[in-house]
Coordinates of C-alpha atoms in Angstrom, one line a residue:
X1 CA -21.4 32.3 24.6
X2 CA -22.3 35.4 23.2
X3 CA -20.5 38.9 24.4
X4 CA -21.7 41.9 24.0
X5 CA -20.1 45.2 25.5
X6 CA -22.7 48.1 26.9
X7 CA -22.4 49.9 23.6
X8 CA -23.6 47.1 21.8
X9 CA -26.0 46.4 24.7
X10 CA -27.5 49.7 24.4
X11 CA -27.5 49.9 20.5
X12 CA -30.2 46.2 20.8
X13 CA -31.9 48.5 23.4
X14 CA -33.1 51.0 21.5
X15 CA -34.9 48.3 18.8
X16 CA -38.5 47.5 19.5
X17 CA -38.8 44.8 21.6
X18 CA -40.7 41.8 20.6
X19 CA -42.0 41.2 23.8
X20 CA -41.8 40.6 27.4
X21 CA -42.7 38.7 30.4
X22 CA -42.4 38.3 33.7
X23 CA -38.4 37.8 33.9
X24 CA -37.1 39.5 30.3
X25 CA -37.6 41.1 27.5
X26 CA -37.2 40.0 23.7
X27 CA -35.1 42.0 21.3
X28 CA -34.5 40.8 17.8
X29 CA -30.9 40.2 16.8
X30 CA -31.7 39.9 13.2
X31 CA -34.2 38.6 10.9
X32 CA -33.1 35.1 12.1
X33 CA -32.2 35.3 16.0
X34 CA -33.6 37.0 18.8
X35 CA -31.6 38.2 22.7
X36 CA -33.8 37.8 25.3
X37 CA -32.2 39.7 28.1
X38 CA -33.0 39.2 31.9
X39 CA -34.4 41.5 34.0
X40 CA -31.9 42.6 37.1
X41 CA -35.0 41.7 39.5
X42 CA -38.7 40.7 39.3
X43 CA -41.5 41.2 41.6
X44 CA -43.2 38.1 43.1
X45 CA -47.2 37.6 43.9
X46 CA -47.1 40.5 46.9
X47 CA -45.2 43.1 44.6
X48 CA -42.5 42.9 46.2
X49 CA -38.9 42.7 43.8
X50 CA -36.0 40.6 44.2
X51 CA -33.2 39.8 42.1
X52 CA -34.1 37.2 39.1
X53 CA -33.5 33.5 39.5
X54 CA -32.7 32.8 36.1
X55 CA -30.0 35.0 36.6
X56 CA -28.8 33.2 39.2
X57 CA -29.3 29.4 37.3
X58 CA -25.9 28.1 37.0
X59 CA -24.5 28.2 33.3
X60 CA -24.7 24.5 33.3
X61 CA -28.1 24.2 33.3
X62 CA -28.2 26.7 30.5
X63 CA -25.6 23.8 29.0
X64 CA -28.0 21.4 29.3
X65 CA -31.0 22.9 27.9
X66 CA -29.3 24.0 25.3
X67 CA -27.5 20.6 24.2
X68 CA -31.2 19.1 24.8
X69 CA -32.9 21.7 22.7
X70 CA -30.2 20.7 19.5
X71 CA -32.3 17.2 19.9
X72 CA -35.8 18.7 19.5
X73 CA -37.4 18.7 16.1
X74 CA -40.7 20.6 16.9
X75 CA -39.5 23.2 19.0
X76 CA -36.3 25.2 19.0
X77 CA -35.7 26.3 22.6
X78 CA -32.6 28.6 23.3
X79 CA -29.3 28.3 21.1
X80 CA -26.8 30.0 23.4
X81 CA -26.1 32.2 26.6
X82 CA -25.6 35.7 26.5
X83 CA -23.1 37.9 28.4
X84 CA -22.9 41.8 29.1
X85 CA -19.1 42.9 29.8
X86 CA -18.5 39.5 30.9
X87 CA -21.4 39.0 33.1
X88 CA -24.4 36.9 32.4
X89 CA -27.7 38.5 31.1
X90 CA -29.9 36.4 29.2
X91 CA -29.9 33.8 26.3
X92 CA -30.1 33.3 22.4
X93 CA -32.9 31.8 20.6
X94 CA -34.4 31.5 17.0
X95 CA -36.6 34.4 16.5
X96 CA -39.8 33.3 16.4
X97 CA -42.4 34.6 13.9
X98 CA -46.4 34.1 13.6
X99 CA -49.3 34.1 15.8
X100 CA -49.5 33.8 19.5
X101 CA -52.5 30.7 20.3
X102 CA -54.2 33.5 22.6
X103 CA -55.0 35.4 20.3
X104 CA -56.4 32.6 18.1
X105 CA -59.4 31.5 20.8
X106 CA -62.3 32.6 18.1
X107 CA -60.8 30.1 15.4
X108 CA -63.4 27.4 14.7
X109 CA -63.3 24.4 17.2
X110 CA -61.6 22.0 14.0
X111 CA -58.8 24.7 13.6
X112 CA -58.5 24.8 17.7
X113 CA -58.1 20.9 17.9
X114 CA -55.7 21.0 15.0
X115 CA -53.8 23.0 17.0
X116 CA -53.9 21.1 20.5
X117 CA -52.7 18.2 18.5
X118 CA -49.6 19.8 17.3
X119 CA -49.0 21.2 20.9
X120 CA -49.1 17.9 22.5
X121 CA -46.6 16.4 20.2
X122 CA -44.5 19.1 20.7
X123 CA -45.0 17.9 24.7
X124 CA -44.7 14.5 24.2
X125 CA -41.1 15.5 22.6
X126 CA -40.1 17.6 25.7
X127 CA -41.0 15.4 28.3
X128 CA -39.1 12.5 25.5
X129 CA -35.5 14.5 26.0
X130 CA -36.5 15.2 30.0
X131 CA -37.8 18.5 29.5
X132 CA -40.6 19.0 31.7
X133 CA -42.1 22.3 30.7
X134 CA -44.8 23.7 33.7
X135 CA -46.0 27.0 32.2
X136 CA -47.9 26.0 29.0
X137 CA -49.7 28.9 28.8
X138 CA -51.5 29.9 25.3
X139 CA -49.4 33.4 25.3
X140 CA -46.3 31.5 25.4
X141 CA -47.2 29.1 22.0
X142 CA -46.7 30.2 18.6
X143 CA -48.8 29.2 15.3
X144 CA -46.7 28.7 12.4
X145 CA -48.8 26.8 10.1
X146 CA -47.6 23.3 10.4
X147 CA -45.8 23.7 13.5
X148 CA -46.5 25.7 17.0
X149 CA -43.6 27.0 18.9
X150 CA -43.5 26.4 22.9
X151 CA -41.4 29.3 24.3
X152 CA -39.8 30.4 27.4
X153 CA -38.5 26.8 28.4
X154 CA -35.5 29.0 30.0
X155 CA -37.1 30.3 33.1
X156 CA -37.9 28.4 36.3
X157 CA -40.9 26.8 35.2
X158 CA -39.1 24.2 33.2
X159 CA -37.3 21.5 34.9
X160 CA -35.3 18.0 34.0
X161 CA -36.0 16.0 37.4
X162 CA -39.1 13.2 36.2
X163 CA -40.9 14.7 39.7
X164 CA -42.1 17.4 37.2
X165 CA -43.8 14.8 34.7
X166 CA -47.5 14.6 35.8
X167 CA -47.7 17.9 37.2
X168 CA -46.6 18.9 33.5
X169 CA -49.2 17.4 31.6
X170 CA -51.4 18.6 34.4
X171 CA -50.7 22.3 33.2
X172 CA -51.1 21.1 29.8
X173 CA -54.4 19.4 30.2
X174 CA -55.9 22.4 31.9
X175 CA -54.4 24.8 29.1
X176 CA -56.4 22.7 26.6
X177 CA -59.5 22.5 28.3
X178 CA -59.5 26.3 28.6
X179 CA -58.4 26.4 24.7
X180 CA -61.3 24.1 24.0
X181 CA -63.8 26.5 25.5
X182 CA -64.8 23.9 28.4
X183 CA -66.0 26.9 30.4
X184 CA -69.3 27.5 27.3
X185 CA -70.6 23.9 29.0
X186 CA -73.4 24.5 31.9
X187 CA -71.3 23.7 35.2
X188 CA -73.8 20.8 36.9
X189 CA -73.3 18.6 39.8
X190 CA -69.9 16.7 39.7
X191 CA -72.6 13.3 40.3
X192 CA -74.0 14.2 37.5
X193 CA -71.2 15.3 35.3
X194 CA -68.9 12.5 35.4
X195 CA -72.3 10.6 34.0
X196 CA -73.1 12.3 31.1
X197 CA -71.6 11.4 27.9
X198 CA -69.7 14.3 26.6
X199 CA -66.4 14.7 26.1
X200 CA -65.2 15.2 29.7
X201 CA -61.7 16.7 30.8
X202 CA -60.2 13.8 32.0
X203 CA -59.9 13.5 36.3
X204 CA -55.9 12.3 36.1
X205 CA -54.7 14.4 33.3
X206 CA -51.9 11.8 31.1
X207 CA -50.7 12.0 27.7
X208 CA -53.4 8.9 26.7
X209 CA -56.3 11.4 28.3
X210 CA -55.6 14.3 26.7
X211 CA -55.6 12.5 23.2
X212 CA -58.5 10.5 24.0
X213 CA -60.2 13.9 25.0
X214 CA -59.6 15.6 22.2
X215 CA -60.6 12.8 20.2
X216 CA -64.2 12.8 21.5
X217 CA -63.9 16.5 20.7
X218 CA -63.5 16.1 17.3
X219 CA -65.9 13.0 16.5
X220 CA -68.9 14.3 15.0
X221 CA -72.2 14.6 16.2
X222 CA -75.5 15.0 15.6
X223 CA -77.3 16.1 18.6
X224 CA -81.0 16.0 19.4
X225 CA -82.5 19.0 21.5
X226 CA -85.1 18.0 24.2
X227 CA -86.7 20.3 26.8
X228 CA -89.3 20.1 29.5
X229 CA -92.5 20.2 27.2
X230 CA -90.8 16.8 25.6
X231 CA -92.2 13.6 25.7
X232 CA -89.4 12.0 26.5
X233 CA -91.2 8.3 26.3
X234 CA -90.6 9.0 22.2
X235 CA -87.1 9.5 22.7
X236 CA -86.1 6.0 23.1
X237 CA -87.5 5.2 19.8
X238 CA -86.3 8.1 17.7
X239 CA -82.9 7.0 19.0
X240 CA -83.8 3.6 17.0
X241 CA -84.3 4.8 13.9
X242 CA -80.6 7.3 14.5
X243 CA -77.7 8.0 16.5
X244 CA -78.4 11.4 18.8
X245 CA -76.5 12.9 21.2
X246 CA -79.4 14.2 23.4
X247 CA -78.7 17.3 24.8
X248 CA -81.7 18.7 27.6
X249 CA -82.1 22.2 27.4
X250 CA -82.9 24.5 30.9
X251 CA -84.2 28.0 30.3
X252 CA -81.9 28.7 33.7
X253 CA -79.7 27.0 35.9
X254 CA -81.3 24.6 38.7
X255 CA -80.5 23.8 41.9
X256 CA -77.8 21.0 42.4
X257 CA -80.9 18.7 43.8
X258 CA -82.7 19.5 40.6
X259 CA -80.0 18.3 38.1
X260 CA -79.9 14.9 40.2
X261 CA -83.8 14.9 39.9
X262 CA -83.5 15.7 35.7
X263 CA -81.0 13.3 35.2
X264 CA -83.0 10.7 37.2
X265 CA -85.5 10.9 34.8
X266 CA -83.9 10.8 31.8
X267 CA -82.4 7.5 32.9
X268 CA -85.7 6.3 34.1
X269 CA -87.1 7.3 30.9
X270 CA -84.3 4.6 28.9
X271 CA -82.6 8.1 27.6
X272 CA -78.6 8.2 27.2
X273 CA -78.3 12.1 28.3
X274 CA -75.3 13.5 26.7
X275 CA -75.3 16.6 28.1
X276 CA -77.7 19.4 29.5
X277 CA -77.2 23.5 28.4
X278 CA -78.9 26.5 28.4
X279 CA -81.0 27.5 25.9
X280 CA -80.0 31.0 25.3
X281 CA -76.0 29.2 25.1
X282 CA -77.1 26.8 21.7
X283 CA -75.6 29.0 19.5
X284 CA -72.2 28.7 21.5
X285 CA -72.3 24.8 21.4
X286 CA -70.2 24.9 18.2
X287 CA -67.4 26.3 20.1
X288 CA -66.8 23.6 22.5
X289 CA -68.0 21.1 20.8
X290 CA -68.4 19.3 17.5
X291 CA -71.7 19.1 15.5
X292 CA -72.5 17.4 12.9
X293 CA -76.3 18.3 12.3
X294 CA -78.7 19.3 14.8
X295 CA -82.5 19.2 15.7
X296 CA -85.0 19.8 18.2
X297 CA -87.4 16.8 18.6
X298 CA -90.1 18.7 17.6
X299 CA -88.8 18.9 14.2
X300 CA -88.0 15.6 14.4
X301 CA -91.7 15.1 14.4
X302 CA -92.4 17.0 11.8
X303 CA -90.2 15.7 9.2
X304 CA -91.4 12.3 10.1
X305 CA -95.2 13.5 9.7
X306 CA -94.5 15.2 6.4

């Protein structure tokens, strides 16, 4: 346990903090360690403030996490309690140092996945010792080149009952999808969607999902661009002489009816529809997904003619 009296307590106030959240604030200790202390109350959803569960956690489940964080190789966790004139008011942690995942959303979709990866090992650890972490949010991850920090497993968001398990990766999964810039892809009928053949966020987010997602993520492709001025009775044999991902572009989004109608078609037509976009989004499709080379059919064509 670490004691501080309210001289000391206000000499670590007056240092720049190194950040805060919704139940404490970060000060560094040194160039090594870092105090967060705990807010005396916090405001719920409706704005309205009462006094701060994790000041009201008993210190054994401060024990515990603490002993369970000494196991972890990927993360540090919390090293110690911390008491002000003998009452408790926060905990001790290795200070952190490099750059939050948030603010790392532009990095090219390879450096992104590189970076989910490391995040679900560092998950598959937690949940490993029992520590079932239910706020992965990108603010609260840490890039340090060949490791990314998960912090904040000392509020109430983290738990060690196995009831937490799935909803865990569920908060994971979702994190990633958003990481992965799902959003970029044209939103289309869920009929339709569960039948095309991109990478999909998985329905049942599990530990064997999320790697098989981000797998397909990473595989490379080389898409084919078709639109409604194709002949799409050519497609079937251009697909014989290579392996496209054919992707259908809209000018604007449809009707729900007309996606079904669209993919209808293509089906009809003997063509495996990878995915549909917009054509004003094609120069966003790196972002979400990745491409190997890329061509419209109509160049296609022409390279075949010449």
């Amino acid at each position: 346990m670490v004691s501080m009296n309210n001289q000391e307590w206000e000499e670590l106030s007056k240092k720049e903090s190194l950040g805060s959240g919704r139940f404490g604030i970060v000060y560094p200790k040194d160039d090594m360690n870092a105090y967060k202390i705990y807010f005396k109350q916090v405001a719920d959803d409706a704005g309205f403030y009462h006094d701060n569960p994790c000041l009201l956690f008993s210190k054994k489940r401060f024990q515990r996490l603490i002993e369970k964080c000494q196991e972890l190789e990927f993360t540090d966790g919390i090293s110690d309690m911390i008491q002000i004139e003998r009452n408790f008011a926060g905990i001790a942690m290795p200070r952190q140092y490099g750059t939050k995942v948030c603010h790392m959303m532009d990095e090219p979709l390879s450096k992104r996945i590189q970076l989910a990866k490391l995040i679900v090992r560092n998950a598959k650890e937690l949940t490993d010792h029992h520590i079932y972490h239910c706020d992965y949010k990108l603010d609260n991850m840490i890039y340090q080149g060949d490791n990314v920090q998960i912090v904040d497993l000392d509020d109430i968001h983290t738990h060690f009952s196995p009831l937490y398990y799935h909803y865990s990766i569920d908060i994971l999964g979702l994190t990633l999808a958003a990481f992965m810039k799902d959003d970029l892809h044209l939103a289309v009928p869920r009929s339709v969607h569960k039948k095309l053949l991109r990478a999909d966020t998985p329905c049942t987010y599990t530990y064997r999902a999320i790697d098989h997602y981000l797998q397909e993520k990473e595989r490379p492709k080389d898409i084919l661009w078709i639109d409604s001025d194709t002949d799409l009775s050519l497609i079937p044999f251009i697909l014989q002489k290579h392996d496209y991902s054919v992707v259908y572009l809209l000018d604007d989004v449809l009707e729900d009816s007309e996606y079904k109608k669209l993919y209808a078609l293509c089906v009809s037509e003997n063509i495996p529809l990878y995915d549909m976009a917009l054509k004003k989004n094609v120069s966003k499709y790196p972002e979400f997904d990745t491409i190997r080379s890329d061509t419209s059919v109509y160049e296609y064509q022409y390279r075949k003619v010449i």
